[in-house]
């Protein structure tokens, strides 16, 4: 027996949009209520972003605040992200930005390398608490093509068995 499809309804669409809008207004009000907690974190975020931009990390710069409400109280967090192109991961802007971030008490957590045929990059992640705000800084250093200091090198090949399907009708 076939399922009956729901008919399209402009009224349901409007109701869903109103719910989304109410949820967004609640989030904005919640952020506004905790704005004092975010002030020190935003001051440091602006200092980090300004220094990083001066070092060439001026792509896709953003800071995203969020608040999760728990029974024990609010959990405020700020996620800071940016990226840029570099010739070296060991000298120049990358270590300078890392040292600048750590000078604010954020700890280096991990790095992740991404090397494919079309690009190579390393992502750095730092975490710490600035006042009452859990702060994460994530930046990506894209290695320039033709760099003498860093380059991607093919280290092997990989063959994967992948299931293949097709539709056959009788």
PDB file of C-alpha atoms in Angstrom:
ATOM      1  CA  UNK A   1       0.000   0.000   0.000  1.00  0.00           C
ATOM      2  CA  UNK A   2       1.451   3.335  -1.013  1.00  0.00           C
ATOM      3  CA  UNK A   3       1.865   6.170   1.463  1.00  0.00           C
ATOM      4  CA  UNK A   4      -0.224   9.224   0.878  1.00  0.00           C
ATOM      5  CA  UNK A   5       1.971  12.236   0.161  1.00  0.00           C
ATOM      6  CA  UNK A   6       1.380  15.403   2.141  1.00  0.00           C
ATOM      7  CA  UNK A   7       0.012  18.183   0.013  1.00  0.00           C
ATOM      8  CA  UNK A   8       1.999  21.388  -0.121  1.00  0.00           C
ATOM      9  CA  UNK A   9       0.656  24.051   2.175  1.00  0.00           C
ATOM     10  CA  UNK A  10       1.654  27.692   2.185  1.00  0.00           C
ATOM     11  CA  UNK A  11       0.128  28.009   5.669  1.00  0.00           C
ATOM     12  CA  UNK A  12       2.422  25.245   7.030  1.00  0.00           C
ATOM     13  CA  UNK A  13       5.399  26.892   5.342  1.00  0.00           C
ATOM     14  CA  UNK A  14       4.580  30.239   6.976  1.00  0.00           C
ATOM     15  CA  UNK A  15       4.103  28.563  10.367  1.00  0.00           C
ATOM     16  CA  UNK A  16       7.509  26.869  10.078  1.00  0.00           C
ATOM     17  CA  UNK A  17       9.169  30.174   9.111  1.00  0.00           C
ATOM     18  CA  UNK A  18       7.524  31.902  12.095  1.00  0.00           C
ATOM     19  CA  UNK A  19       8.852  29.163  14.401  1.00  0.00           C
ATOM     20  CA  UNK A  20      12.344  29.622  12.947  1.00  0.00           C
ATOM     21  CA  UNK A  21      12.097  33.380  13.442  1.00  0.00           C
ATOM     22  CA  UNK A  22      10.912  32.974  17.059  1.00  0.00           C
ATOM     23  CA  UNK A  23      13.831  30.601  17.741  1.00  0.00           C
ATOM     24  CA  UNK A  24      16.300  33.088  16.206  1.00  0.00           C
ATOM     25  CA  UNK A  25      14.860  35.959  18.284  1.00  0.00           C
ATOM     26  CA  UNK A  26      15.215  33.842  21.419  1.00  0.00           C
ATOM     27  CA  UNK A  27      18.875  33.115  20.543  1.00  0.00           C
ATOM     28  CA  UNK A  28      19.574  36.829  19.945  1.00  0.00           C
ATOM     29  CA  UNK A  29      17.928  37.771  23.256  1.00  0.00           C
ATOM     30  CA  UNK A  30      19.953  35.092  25.048  1.00  0.00           C
ATOM     31  CA  UNK A  31      23.201  36.431  23.532  1.00  0.00           C
ATOM     32  CA  UNK A  32      22.219  39.988  24.462  1.00  0.00           C
ATOM     33  CA  UNK A  33      21.574  38.902  28.065  1.00  0.00           C
ATOM     34  CA  UNK A  34      25.126  37.512  28.267  1.00  0.00           C
ATOM     35  CA  UNK A  35      26.897  40.284  26.346  1.00  0.00           C
ATOM     36  CA  UNK A  36      29.021  41.298  29.337  1.00  0.00           C
ATOM     37  CA  UNK A  37      30.496  37.789  29.522  1.00  0.00           C
ATOM     38  CA  UNK A  38      31.571  38.001  25.866  1.00  0.00           C
ATOM     39  CA  UNK A  39      33.293  41.430  26.048  1.00  0.00           C
ATOM     40  CA  UNK A  40      36.753  40.188  27.152  1.00  0.00           C
ATOM     41  CA  UNK A  41      36.656  37.277  24.698  1.00  0.00           C
ATOM     42  CA  UNK A  42      35.737  39.584  21.806  1.00  0.00           C
ATOM     43  CA  UNK A  43      38.518  42.010  22.750  1.00  0.00           C
ATOM     44  CA  UNK A  44      41.045  39.185  22.541  1.00  0.00           C
ATOM     45  CA  UNK A  45      39.411  37.785  19.385  1.00  0.00           C
ATOM     46  CA  UNK A  46      39.811  41.189  17.709  1.00  0.00           C
ATOM     47  CA  UNK A  47      43.461  41.399  18.796  1.00  0.00           C
ATOM     48  CA  UNK A  48      44.166  37.907  17.418  1.00  0.00           C
ATOM     49  CA  UNK A  49      42.297  38.591  14.163  1.00  0.00           C
ATOM     50  CA  UNK A  50      44.104  41.914  13.709  1.00  0.00           C
ATOM     51  CA  UNK A  51      47.531  40.384  14.265  1.00  0.00           C
ATOM     52  CA  UNK A  52      46.705  37.408  12.028  1.00  0.00           C
ATOM     53  CA  UNK A  53      45.494  39.734   9.251  1.00  0.00           C
ATOM     54  CA  UNK A  54      48.762  41.691   9.469  1.00  0.00           C
ATOM     55  CA  UNK A  55      50.566  38.352   8.985  1.00  0.00           C
ATOM     56  CA  UNK A  56      48.499  37.504   5.883  1.00  0.00           C
ATOM     57  CA  UNK A  57      45.777  35.400   7.518  1.00  0.00           C
ATOM     58  CA  UNK A  58      42.891  37.512   6.289  1.00  0.00           C
ATOM     59  CA  UNK A  59      40.652  34.993   4.529  1.00  0.00           C
ATOM     60  CA  UNK A  60      37.302  33.813   5.884  1.00  0.00           C
ATOM     61  CA  UNK A  61      37.711  35.595   9.233  1.00  0.00           C
ATOM     62  CA  UNK A  62      34.777  35.005  11.577  1.00  0.00           C
ATOM     63  CA  UNK A  63      33.874  34.789  15.254  1.00  0.00           C
ATOM     64  CA  UNK A  64      30.760  32.830  16.210  1.00  0.00           C
ATOM     65  CA  UNK A  65      29.310  33.098  19.715  1.00  0.00           C
ATOM     66  CA  UNK A  66      26.980  30.501  21.187  1.00  0.00           C
ATOM     67  CA  UNK A  67      25.251  29.824  24.471  1.00  0.00           C
ATOM     68  CA  UNK A  68      24.031  26.453  25.667  1.00  0.00           C
ATOM     69  CA  UNK A  69      21.676  26.474  28.602  1.00  0.00           C
ATOM     70  CA  UNK A  70      22.215  23.701  31.150  1.00  0.00           C
ATOM     71  CA  UNK A  71      20.579  23.075  34.494  1.00  0.00           C
ATOM     72  CA  UNK A  72      23.808  24.294  36.114  1.00  0.00           C
ATOM     73  CA  UNK A  73      23.686  27.564  34.130  1.00  0.00           C
ATOM     74  CA  UNK A  74      24.736  28.949  30.761  1.00  0.00           C
ATOM     75  CA  UNK A  75      27.765  27.685  28.871  1.00  0.00           C
ATOM     76  CA  UNK A  76      29.155  30.523  26.717  1.00  0.00           C
ATOM     77  CA  UNK A  77      31.547  29.777  23.870  1.00  0.00           C
ATOM     78  CA  UNK A  78      33.253  31.687  21.071  1.00  0.00           C
ATOM     79  CA  UNK A  79      34.652  30.057  17.938  1.00  0.00           C
ATOM     80  CA  UNK A  80      37.237  32.126  16.019  1.00  0.00           C
ATOM     81  CA  UNK A  81      38.373  31.081  12.535  1.00  0.00           C
ATOM     82  CA  UNK A  82      40.601  32.447   9.794  1.00  0.00           C
ATOM     83  CA  UNK A  83      42.994  31.256   7.111  1.00  0.00           C
ATOM     84  CA  UNK A  84      45.737  32.443   4.808  1.00  0.00           C
ATOM     85  CA  UNK A  85      48.444  31.363   2.367  1.00  0.00           C
ATOM     86  CA  UNK A  86      52.040  30.791   3.487  1.00  0.00           C
ATOM     87  CA  UNK A  87      55.364  29.599   2.106  1.00  0.00           C
ATOM     88  CA  UNK A  88      56.544  27.942   5.318  1.00  0.00           C
ATOM     89  CA  UNK A  89      54.897  26.268   8.287  1.00  0.00           C
ATOM     90  CA  UNK A  90      58.056  26.444  10.445  1.00  0.00           C
ATOM     91  CA  UNK A  91      59.099  30.060  10.104  1.00  0.00           C
ATOM     92  CA  UNK A  92      57.470  33.383   9.370  1.00  0.00           C
ATOM     93  CA  UNK A  93      53.789  34.084   9.998  1.00  0.00           C
ATOM     94  CA  UNK A  94      52.660  30.644  11.243  1.00  0.00           C
ATOM     95  CA  UNK A  95      54.822  30.434  14.388  1.00  0.00           C
ATOM     96  CA  UNK A  96      54.268  34.165  15.004  1.00  0.00           C
ATOM     97  CA  UNK A  97      50.475  33.707  14.987  1.00  0.00           C
ATOM     98  CA  UNK A  98      50.740  30.589  17.185  1.00  0.00           C
ATOM     99  CA  UNK A  99      52.875  32.446  19.759  1.00  0.00           C
ATOM    100  CA  UNK A 100      50.513  35.426  19.702  1.00  0.00           C
ATOM    101  CA  UNK A 101      47.493  33.190  20.381  1.00  0.00           C
ATOM    102  CA  UNK A 102      49.268  31.323  23.202  1.00  0.00           C
ATOM    103  CA  UNK A 103      50.287  34.651  24.794  1.00  0.00           C
ATOM    104  CA  UNK A 104      46.587  35.073  25.660  1.00  0.00           C
ATOM    105  CA  UNK A 105      46.576  31.812  27.632  1.00  0.00           C
ATOM    106  CA  UNK A 106      45.047  29.596  24.961  1.00  0.00           C
ATOM    107  CA  UNK A 107      46.557  26.118  24.717  1.00  0.00           C
ATOM    108  CA  UNK A 108      47.582  24.464  21.456  1.00  0.00           C
ATOM    109  CA  UNK A 109      45.323  21.418  21.142  1.00  0.00           C
ATOM    110  CA  UNK A 110      46.066  19.783  17.802  1.00  0.00           C
ATOM    111  CA  UNK A 111      46.979  20.170  14.161  1.00  0.00           C
ATOM    112  CA  UNK A 112      45.585  18.451  11.126  1.00  0.00           C
ATOM    113  CA  UNK A 113      47.325  18.141   7.761  1.00  0.00           C
ATOM    114  CA  UNK A 114      45.370  18.005   4.545  1.00  0.00           C
ATOM    115  CA  UNK A 115      47.324  17.144   1.410  1.00  0.00           C
ATOM    116  CA  UNK A 116      45.587  16.252  -1.828  1.00  0.00           C
ATOM    117  CA  UNK A 117      46.404  16.640  -5.488  1.00  0.00           C
ATOM    118  CA  UNK A 118      44.997  20.170  -5.689  1.00  0.00           C
ATOM    119  CA  UNK A 119      46.065  21.664  -2.327  1.00  0.00           C
ATOM    120  CA  UNK A 120      48.016  21.311   0.909  1.00  0.00           C
ATOM    121  CA  UNK A 121      47.235  22.893   4.261  1.00  0.00           C
ATOM    122  CA  UNK A 122      47.662  22.528   7.998  1.00  0.00           C
ATOM    123  CA  UNK A 123      44.951  23.447  10.489  1.00  0.00           C
ATOM    124  CA  UNK A 124      45.919  24.621  13.986  1.00  0.00           C
ATOM    125  CA  UNK A 125      43.489  24.549  16.921  1.00  0.00           C
ATOM    126  CA  UNK A 126      43.787  26.336  20.272  1.00  0.00           C
ATOM    127  CA  UNK A 127      41.415  26.275  23.250  1.00  0.00           C
ATOM    128  CA  UNK A 128      41.074  28.074  26.513  1.00  0.00           C
ATOM    129  CA  UNK A 129      38.823  30.034  28.791  1.00  0.00           C
ATOM    130  CA  UNK A 130      38.672  33.819  28.521  1.00  0.00           C
ATOM    131  CA  UNK A 131      36.693  34.993  31.498  1.00  0.00           C
ATOM    132  CA  UNK A 132      33.522  32.891  31.482  1.00  0.00           C
ATOM    133  CA  UNK A 133      33.756  32.057  27.760  1.00  0.00           C
ATOM    134  CA  UNK A 134      35.185  28.822  26.352  1.00  0.00           C
ATOM    135  CA  UNK A 135      37.207  30.032  23.374  1.00  0.00           C
ATOM    136  CA  UNK A 136      38.418  28.054  20.376  1.00  0.00           C
ATOM    137  CA  UNK A 137      40.744  29.491  17.741  1.00  0.00           C
ATOM    138  CA  UNK A 138      41.125  27.524  14.539  1.00  0.00           C
ATOM    139  CA  UNK A 139      43.276  28.729  11.685  1.00  0.00           C
ATOM    140  CA  UNK A 140      44.311  27.153   8.443  1.00  0.00           C
ATOM    141  CA  UNK A 141      47.681  27.726   6.770  1.00  0.00           C
ATOM    142  CA  UNK A 142      47.447  26.921   3.052  1.00  0.00           C
ATOM    143  CA  UNK A 143      50.856  26.133   1.574  1.00  0.00           C
ATOM    144  CA  UNK A 144      51.562  28.132  -1.583  1.00  0.00           C
ATOM    145  CA  UNK A 145      52.239  26.158  -4.751  1.00  0.00           C
ATOM    146  CA  UNK A 146      55.906  26.396  -5.677  1.00  0.00           C
ATOM    147  CA  UNK A 147      57.075  27.128  -2.129  1.00  0.00           C
ATOM    148  CA  UNK A 148      60.692  26.137  -1.468  1.00  0.00           C
ATOM    149  CA  UNK A 149      60.205  25.668   2.286  1.00  0.00           C
ATOM    150  CA  UNK A 150      57.108  23.424   2.215  1.00  0.00           C
ATOM    151  CA  UNK A 151      55.559  21.364  -0.504  1.00  0.00           C
ATOM    152  CA  UNK A 152      53.296  18.409  -0.850  1.00  0.00           C
ATOM    153  CA  UNK A 153      54.999  15.197  -1.879  1.00  0.00           C
ATOM    154  CA  UNK A 154      53.291  12.106  -3.216  1.00  0.00           C
ATOM    155  CA  UNK A 155      54.144   9.295  -0.809  1.00  0.00           C
ATOM    156  CA  UNK A 156      52.196   6.493  -2.442  1.00  0.00           C
ATOM    157  CA  UNK A 157      49.058   5.428  -4.160  1.00  0.00           C
ATOM    158  CA  UNK A 158      45.964   3.725  -2.869  1.00  0.00           C
ATOM    159  CA  UNK A 159      43.566   1.400  -4.626  1.00  0.00           C
ATOM    160  CA  UNK A 160      40.141   0.985  -3.065  1.00  0.00           C
ATOM    161  CA  UNK A 161      37.494  -1.568  -3.867  1.00  0.00           C
ATOM    162  CA  UNK A 162      34.233   0.254  -4.278  1.00  0.00           C
ATOM    163  CA  UNK A 163      30.873  -1.494  -4.676  1.00  0.00           C
ATOM    164  CA  UNK A 164      29.223  -0.627  -7.960  1.00  0.00           C
ATOM    165  CA  UNK A 165      25.465  -0.784  -8.538  1.00  0.00           C
ATOM    166  CA  UNK A 166      23.072  -0.366 -11.388  1.00  0.00           C
ATOM    167  CA  UNK A 167      19.334  -0.634 -11.888  1.00  0.00           C
ATOM    168  CA  UNK A 168      18.062  -3.578 -13.902  1.00  0.00           C
ATOM    169  CA  UNK A 169      14.395  -3.732 -14.772  1.00  0.00           C
ATOM    170  CA  UNK A 170      12.658  -6.906 -15.894  1.00  0.00           C
TER     171      UNK A 170
END
